[in-house]
Tab-separated table of C-alpha atoms in Angstrom:
chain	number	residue	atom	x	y	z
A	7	UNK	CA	32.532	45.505	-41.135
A	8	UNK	CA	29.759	43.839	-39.421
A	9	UNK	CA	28.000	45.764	-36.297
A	10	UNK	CA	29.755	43.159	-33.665
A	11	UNK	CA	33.432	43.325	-34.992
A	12	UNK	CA	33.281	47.393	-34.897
A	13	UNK	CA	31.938	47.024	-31.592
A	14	UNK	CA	34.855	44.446	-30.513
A	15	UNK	CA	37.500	46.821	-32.326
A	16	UNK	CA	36.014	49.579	-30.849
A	17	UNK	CA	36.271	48.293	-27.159
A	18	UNK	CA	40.274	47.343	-27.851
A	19	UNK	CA	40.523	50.564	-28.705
A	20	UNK	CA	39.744	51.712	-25.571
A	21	UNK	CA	41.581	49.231	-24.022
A	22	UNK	CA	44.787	50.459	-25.330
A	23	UNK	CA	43.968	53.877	-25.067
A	24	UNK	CA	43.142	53.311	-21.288
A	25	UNK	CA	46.341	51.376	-21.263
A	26	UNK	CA	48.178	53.897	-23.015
A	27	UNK	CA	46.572	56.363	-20.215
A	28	UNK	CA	47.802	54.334	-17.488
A	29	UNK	CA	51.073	53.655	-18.615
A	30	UNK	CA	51.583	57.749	-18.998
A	31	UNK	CA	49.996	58.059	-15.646
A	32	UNK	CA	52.237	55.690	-13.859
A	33	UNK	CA	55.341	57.007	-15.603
A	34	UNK	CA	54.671	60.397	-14.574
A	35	UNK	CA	53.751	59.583	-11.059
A	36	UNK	CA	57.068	58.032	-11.349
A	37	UNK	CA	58.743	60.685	-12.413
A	38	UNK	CA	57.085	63.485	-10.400
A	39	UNK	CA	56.724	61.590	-7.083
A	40	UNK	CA	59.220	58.744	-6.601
A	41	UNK	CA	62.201	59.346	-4.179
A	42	UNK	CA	64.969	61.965	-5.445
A	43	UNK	CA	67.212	60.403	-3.197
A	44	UNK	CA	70.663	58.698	-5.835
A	45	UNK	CA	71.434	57.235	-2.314
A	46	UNK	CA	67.878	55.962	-1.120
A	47	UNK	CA	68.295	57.830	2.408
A	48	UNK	CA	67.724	61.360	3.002
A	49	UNK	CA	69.839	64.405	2.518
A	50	UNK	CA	70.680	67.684	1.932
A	51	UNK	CA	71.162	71.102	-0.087
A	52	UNK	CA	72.449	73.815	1.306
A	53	UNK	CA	71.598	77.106	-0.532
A	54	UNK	CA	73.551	80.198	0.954
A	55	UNK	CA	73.272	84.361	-0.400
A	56	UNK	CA	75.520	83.056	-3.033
A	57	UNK	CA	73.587	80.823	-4.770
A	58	UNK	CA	71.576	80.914	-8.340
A	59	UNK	CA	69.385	78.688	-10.008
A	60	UNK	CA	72.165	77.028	-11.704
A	61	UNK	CA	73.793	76.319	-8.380
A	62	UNK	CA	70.779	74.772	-7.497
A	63	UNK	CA	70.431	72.621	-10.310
A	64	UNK	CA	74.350	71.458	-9.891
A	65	UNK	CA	73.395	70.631	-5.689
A	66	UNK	CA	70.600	69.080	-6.484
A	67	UNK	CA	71.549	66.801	-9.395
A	68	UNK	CA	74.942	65.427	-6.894
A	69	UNK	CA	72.261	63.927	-4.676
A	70	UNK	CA	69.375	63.257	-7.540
A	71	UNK	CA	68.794	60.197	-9.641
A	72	UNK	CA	68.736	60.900	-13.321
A	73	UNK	CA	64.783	61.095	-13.863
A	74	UNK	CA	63.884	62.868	-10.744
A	75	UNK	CA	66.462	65.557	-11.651
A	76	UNK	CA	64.959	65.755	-15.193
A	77	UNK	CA	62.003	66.286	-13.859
A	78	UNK	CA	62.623	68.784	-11.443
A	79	UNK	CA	64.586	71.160	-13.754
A	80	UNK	CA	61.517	71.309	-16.001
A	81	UNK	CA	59.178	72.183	-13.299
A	82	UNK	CA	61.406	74.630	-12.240
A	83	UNK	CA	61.308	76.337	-15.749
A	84	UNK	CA	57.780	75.932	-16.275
A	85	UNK	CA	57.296	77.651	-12.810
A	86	UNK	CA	59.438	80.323	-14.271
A	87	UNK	CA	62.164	79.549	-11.216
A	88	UNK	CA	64.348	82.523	-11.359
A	89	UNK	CA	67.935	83.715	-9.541
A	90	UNK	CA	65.477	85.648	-7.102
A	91	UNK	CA	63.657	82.876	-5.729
A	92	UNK	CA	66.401	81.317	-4.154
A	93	UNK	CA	66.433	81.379	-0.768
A	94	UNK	CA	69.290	80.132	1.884
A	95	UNK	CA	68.779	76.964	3.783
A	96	UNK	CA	68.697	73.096	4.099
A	97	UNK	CA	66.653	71.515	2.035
A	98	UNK	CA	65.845	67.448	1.924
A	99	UNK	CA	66.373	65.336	-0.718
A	100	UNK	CA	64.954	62.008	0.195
A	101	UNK	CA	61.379	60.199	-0.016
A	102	UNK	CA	59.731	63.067	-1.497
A	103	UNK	CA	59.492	62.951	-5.550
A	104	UNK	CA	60.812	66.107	-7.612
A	105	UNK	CA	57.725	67.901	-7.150
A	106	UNK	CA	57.727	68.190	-3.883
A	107	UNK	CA	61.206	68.968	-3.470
A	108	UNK	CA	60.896	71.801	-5.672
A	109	UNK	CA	57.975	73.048	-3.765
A	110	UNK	CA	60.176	72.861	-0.623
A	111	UNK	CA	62.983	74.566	-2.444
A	112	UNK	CA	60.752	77.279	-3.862
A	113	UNK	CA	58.690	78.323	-0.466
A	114	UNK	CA	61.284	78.254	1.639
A	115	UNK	CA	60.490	75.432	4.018
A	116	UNK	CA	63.659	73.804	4.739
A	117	UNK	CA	64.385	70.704	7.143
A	118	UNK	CA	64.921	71.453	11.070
A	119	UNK	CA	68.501	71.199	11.961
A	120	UNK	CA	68.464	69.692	16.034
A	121	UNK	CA	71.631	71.084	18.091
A	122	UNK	CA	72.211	69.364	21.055
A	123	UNK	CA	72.866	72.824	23.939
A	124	UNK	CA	75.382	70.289	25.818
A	125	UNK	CA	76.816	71.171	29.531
A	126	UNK	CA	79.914	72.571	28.725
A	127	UNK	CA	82.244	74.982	29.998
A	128	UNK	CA	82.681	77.749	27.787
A	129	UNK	CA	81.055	79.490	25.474
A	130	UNK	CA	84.234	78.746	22.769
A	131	UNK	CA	82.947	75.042	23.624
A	132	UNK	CA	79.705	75.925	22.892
A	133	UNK	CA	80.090	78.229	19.460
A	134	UNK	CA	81.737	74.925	18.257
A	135	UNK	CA	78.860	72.634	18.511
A	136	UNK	CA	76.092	75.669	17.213
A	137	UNK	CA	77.824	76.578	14.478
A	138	UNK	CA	79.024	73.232	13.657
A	139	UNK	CA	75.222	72.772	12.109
A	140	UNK	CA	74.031	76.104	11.578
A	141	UNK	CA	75.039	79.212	9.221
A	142	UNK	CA	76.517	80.919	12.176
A	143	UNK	CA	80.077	81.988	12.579
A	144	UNK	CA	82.437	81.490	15.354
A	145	UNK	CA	83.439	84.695	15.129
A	146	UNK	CA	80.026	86.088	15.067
A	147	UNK	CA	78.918	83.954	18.013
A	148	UNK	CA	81.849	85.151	20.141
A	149	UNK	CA	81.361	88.663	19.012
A	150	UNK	CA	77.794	88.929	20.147
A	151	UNK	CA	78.189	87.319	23.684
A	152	UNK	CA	81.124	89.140	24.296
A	153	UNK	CA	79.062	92.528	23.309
A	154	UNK	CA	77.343	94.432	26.389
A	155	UNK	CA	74.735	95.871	24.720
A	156	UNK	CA	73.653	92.356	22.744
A	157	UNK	CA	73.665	90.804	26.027
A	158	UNK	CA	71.047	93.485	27.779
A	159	UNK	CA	69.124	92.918	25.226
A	160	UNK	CA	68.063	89.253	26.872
A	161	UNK	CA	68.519	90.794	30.335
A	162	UNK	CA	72.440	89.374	31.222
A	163	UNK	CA	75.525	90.742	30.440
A	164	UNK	CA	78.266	89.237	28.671
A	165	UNK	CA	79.482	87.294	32.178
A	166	UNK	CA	76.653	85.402	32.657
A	167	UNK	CA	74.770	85.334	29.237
A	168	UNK	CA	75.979	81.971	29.345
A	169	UNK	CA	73.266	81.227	32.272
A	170	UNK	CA	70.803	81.930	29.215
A	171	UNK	CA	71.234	78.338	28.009
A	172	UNK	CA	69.937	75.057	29.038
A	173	UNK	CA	71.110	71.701	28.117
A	174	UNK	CA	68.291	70.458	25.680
A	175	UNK	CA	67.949	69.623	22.312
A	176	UNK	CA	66.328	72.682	20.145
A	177	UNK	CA	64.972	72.770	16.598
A	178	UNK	CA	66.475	75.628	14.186
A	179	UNK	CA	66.740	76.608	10.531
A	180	UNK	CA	69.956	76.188	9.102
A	181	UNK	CA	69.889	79.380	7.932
A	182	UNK	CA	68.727	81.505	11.467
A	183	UNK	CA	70.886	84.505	12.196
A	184	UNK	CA	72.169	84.814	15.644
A	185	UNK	CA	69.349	86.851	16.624
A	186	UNK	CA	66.894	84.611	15.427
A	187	UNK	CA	69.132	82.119	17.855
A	188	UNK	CA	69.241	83.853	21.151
A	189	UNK	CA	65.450	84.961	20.826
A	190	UNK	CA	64.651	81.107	20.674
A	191	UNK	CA	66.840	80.243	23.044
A	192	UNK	CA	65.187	83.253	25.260
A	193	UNK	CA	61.862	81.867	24.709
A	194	UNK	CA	63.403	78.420	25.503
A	195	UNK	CA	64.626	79.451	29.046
A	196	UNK	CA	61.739	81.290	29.907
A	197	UNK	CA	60.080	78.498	29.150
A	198	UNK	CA	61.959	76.206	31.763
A	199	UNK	CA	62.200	78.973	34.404
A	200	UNK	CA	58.479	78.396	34.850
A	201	UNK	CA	56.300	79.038	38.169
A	202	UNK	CA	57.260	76.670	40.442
A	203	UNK	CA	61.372	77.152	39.709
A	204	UNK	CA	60.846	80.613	39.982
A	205	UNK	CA	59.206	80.187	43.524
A	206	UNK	CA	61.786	78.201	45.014
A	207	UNK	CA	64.218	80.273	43.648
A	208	UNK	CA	62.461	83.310	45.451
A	209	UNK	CA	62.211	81.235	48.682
A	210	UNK	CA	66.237	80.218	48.410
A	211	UNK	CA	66.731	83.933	48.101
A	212	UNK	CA	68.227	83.563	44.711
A	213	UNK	CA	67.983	85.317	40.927
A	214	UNK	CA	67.893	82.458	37.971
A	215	UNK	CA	71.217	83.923	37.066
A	216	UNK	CA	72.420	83.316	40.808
A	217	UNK	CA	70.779	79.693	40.840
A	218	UNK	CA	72.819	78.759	37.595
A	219	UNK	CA	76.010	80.199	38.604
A	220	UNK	CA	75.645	77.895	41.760
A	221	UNK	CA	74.824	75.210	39.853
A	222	UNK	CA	77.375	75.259	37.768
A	223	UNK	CA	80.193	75.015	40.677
A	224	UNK	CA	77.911	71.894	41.721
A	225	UNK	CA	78.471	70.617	38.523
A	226	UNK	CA	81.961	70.767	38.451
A	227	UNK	CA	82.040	69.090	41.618
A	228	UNK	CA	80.481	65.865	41.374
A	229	UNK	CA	78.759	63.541	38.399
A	230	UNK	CA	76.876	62.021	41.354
A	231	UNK	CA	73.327	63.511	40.701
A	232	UNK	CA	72.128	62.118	44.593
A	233	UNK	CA	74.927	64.206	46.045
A	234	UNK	CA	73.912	67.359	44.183
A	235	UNK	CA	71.946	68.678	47.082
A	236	UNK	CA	73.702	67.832	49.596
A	237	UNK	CA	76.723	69.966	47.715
A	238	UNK	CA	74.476	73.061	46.764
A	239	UNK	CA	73.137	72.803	50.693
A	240	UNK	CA	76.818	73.244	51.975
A	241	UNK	CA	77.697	75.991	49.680
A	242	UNK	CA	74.439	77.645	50.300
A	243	UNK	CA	75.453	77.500	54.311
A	244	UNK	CA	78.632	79.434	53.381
A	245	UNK	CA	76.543	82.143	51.487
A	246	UNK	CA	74.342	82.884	54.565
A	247	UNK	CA	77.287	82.507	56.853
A	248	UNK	CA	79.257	85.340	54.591
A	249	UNK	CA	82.278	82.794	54.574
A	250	UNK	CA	84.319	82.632	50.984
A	251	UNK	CA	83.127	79.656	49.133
A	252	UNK	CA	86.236	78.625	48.702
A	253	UNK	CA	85.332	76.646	45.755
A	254	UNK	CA	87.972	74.466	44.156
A	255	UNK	CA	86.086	74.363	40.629
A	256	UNK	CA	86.093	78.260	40.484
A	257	UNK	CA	90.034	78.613	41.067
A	258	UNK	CA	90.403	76.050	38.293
A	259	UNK	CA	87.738	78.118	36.078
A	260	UNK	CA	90.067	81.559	37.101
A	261	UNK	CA	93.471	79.700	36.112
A	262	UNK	CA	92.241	77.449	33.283
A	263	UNK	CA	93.711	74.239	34.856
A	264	UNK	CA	90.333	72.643	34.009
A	265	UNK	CA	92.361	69.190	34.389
A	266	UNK	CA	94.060	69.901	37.721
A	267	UNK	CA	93.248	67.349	40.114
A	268	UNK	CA	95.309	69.203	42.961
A	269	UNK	CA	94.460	73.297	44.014
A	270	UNK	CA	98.561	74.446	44.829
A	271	UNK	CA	98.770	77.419	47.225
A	272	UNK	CA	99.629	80.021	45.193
A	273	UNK	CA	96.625	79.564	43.033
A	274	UNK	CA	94.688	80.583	45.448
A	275	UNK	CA	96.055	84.151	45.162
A	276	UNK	CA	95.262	84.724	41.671
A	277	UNK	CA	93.388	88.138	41.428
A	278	UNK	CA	90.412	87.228	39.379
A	279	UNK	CA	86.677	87.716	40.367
A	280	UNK	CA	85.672	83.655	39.870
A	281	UNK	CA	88.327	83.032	42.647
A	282	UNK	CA	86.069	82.169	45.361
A	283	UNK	CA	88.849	82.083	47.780
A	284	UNK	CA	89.698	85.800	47.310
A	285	UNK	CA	86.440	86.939	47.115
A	286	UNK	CA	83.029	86.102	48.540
A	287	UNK	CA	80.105	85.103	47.581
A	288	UNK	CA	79.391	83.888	43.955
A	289	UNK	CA	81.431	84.927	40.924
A	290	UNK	CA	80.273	86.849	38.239
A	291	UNK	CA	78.281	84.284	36.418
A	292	UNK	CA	78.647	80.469	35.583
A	293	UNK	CA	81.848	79.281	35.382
A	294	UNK	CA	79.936	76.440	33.248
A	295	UNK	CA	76.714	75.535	31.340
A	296	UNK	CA	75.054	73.473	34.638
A	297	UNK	CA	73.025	70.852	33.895
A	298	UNK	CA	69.582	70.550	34.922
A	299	UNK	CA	70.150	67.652	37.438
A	300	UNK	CA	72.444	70.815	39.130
A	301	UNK	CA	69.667	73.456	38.327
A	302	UNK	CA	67.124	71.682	40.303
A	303	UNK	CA	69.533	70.486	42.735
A	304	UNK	CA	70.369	73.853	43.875
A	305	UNK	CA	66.718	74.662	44.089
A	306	UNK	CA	66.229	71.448	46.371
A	307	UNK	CA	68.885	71.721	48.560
A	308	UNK	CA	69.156	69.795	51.451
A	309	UNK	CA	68.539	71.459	54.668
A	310	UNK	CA	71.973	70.686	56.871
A	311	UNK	CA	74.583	72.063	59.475
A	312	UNK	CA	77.627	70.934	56.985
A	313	UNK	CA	80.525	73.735	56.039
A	314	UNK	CA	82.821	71.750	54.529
A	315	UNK	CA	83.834	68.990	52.295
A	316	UNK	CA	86.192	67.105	50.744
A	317	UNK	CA	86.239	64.550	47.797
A	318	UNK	CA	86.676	60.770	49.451
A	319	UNK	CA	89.667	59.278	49.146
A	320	UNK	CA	88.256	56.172	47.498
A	321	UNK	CA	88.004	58.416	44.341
A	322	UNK	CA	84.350	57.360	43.739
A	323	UNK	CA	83.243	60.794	42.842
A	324	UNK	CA	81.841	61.440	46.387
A	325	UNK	CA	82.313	63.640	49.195
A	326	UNK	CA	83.051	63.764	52.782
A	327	UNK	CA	81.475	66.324	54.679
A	328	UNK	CA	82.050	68.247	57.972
A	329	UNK	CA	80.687	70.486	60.009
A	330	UNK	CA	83.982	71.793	61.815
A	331	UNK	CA	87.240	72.841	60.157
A	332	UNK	CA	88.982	70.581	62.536
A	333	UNK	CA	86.937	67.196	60.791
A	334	UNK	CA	87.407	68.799	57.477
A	335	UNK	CA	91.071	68.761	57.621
A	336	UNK	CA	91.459	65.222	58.506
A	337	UNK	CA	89.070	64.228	55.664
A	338	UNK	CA	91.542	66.511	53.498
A	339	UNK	CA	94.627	64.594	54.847
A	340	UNK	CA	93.157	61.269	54.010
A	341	UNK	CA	92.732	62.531	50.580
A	342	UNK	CA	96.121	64.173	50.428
A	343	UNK	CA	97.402	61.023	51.131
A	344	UNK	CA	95.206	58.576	48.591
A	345	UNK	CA	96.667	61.644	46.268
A	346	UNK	CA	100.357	61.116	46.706
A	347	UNK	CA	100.060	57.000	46.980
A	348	UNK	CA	98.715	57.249	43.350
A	349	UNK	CA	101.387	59.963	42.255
A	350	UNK	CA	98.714	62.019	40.899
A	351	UNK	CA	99.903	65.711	40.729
């Protein structure tokens, strides 16, 4: 073979062995790196304290195409992936190639789970939509709040550890205990309560505690966020004049007629502490979650010489105000009577 045709079979050759090369190379970025995801969009395995590496291997191969799965069980194996290296939480399964997932899987570093702390009434409302996303019981949840010495622990007690909560949307492992959950949520509303809050709180004369359990009778009084003030002024004029609140949302809060758009008589002789007809000044703790519209309403007030109100008889959410019993009662009449013309009960 003559000098020129070795050197021309040489260099093809090379040219399939670089071929050859690139052909592995792309195949096993392929197979290493492309998307897990069977589905093309991002999801999840859950791995809880009863899980093994063959319950891994069955999670992940329900959301896996059939080469990324390959793939991941023998990098698994050849990382020597054992029953004690799994850990609980929620892992994704998406974009990221089998590599990468495994990595995830294998340190521990799991996808955020966002929960949405909503303004709502109780904390049964509340448990629902926490442990709705996270490894948290109901049970658990309701235990702990209900639990004197867990609440002291954050500074509240299990009447107004619900003031401990602001409506926001929070980060969280799947897997965080409850302890790991209140401590954030601590940090969280220390976090809002920050100088300037505090201050006006100080200046109204009020505890954060005392500022969200007002808040959340404004809440349940109007959705109109410009009236807020004007509300938590009114209210705060009963405080200082040491007259009963007399707070219609409280006596539904005390009964549990949360849908009641009439107070009768005789509930306004149930014995419970939140019944801010029977007893003055503010009930225990929040008869809600207040939102922060109400938070900062209450720390805002308006400054005024009004001691009463009633909702307006046009039903647009809004109130009339008084500053005498005697004006008060006629704007409760003309509600009484917009009332009974629409047969409400």
């Amino acid at each position: 073979m003559s000098k020129s045709r070795r050197k021309k079979h040489k260099y093809r050759n090379l040219k399939i062995l670089i071929g050859v090369c690139a052909t592995f190379v792309v195949l096993g970025y392929f197979i290493l790196f492309s998307s897990m995801s069977r589905s093309g969009k991002i999801e999840y395995v859950f791995l809880d304290k009863d899980d093994n590496v063959d319950s891994v291997y069955k999670k992940v191969e329900l959301l896996s195409t059939r080469h990324s799965f390959w793939a991941f069980k023998q990098i698994a194996r050849i990382a020597g992936f054992k029953d004690k290296d799994v850990r609980t939480g929620r892992y994704a399964v998406g974009s990221m190639g089998a590599l990468q997932t495994f990595r995830y899987i294998r340190n521990h570093r799991q996808a955020a789970v966002s929960i949405t702390i909503r303004s709502v009434r109780t904390l049964a409302d509340l448990s629902r939509d926490v442990t709705r996303d996270l490894l948290i019981s109901r049970k658990t949840f309701m235990q702990r709040t209900a639990d004197k010495k867990f609440c002291r622990k954050y500074g509240y007690t299990p009447e107004t550890i619900i003031a401990i909560f602001i409506p926001d949307t929070y980060d969280f492992y799947w897997d965080t205990d409850i302890d790991g959950f209140f401590d954030k949520i601590d940090k969280e509303n220390k976090r809002f309560w920050s100088f300037e809050r505090m201050q006006k709180a100080k200046e109204a004369h009020f505890t954060p505690v005392e500022v969200m359990t007002l808040a959340s009778i404004v809440d349940e009084e109007t959705d109109n966020e410009k009236e807020m003030p004007m509300i938590a002024g009114m209210y705060i004029n009963r405080l200082r004049a040491r007259m009963p609140l007399q707070a219609d949302p409280t006596v539904k809060f005390a009964t549990k007629n949360f849908a009641a758009h009439r107070i009768y008589h005789k509930w306004l002789t149930v014995d419970s502490p939140y019944n801010t007809y029977k007893y003055r000044g503010l009930p225990p703790g929040p008869i809600r979650i207040p939102s922060v519209a109400a938070i900062d309403a209450v720390l805002d007030y308006v400054h005024h010489d009004y001691m009463y109100m009633c909702a307006k008889e046009d039903f647009s959410g809004t109130h009339n105000f008084a500053k005498t019993y005697a004006e008060h009662q006629v704007n409760a009449a003309k509600y009484a009577k917009a009332l009974n013309e629409r047969g409400i009960e």
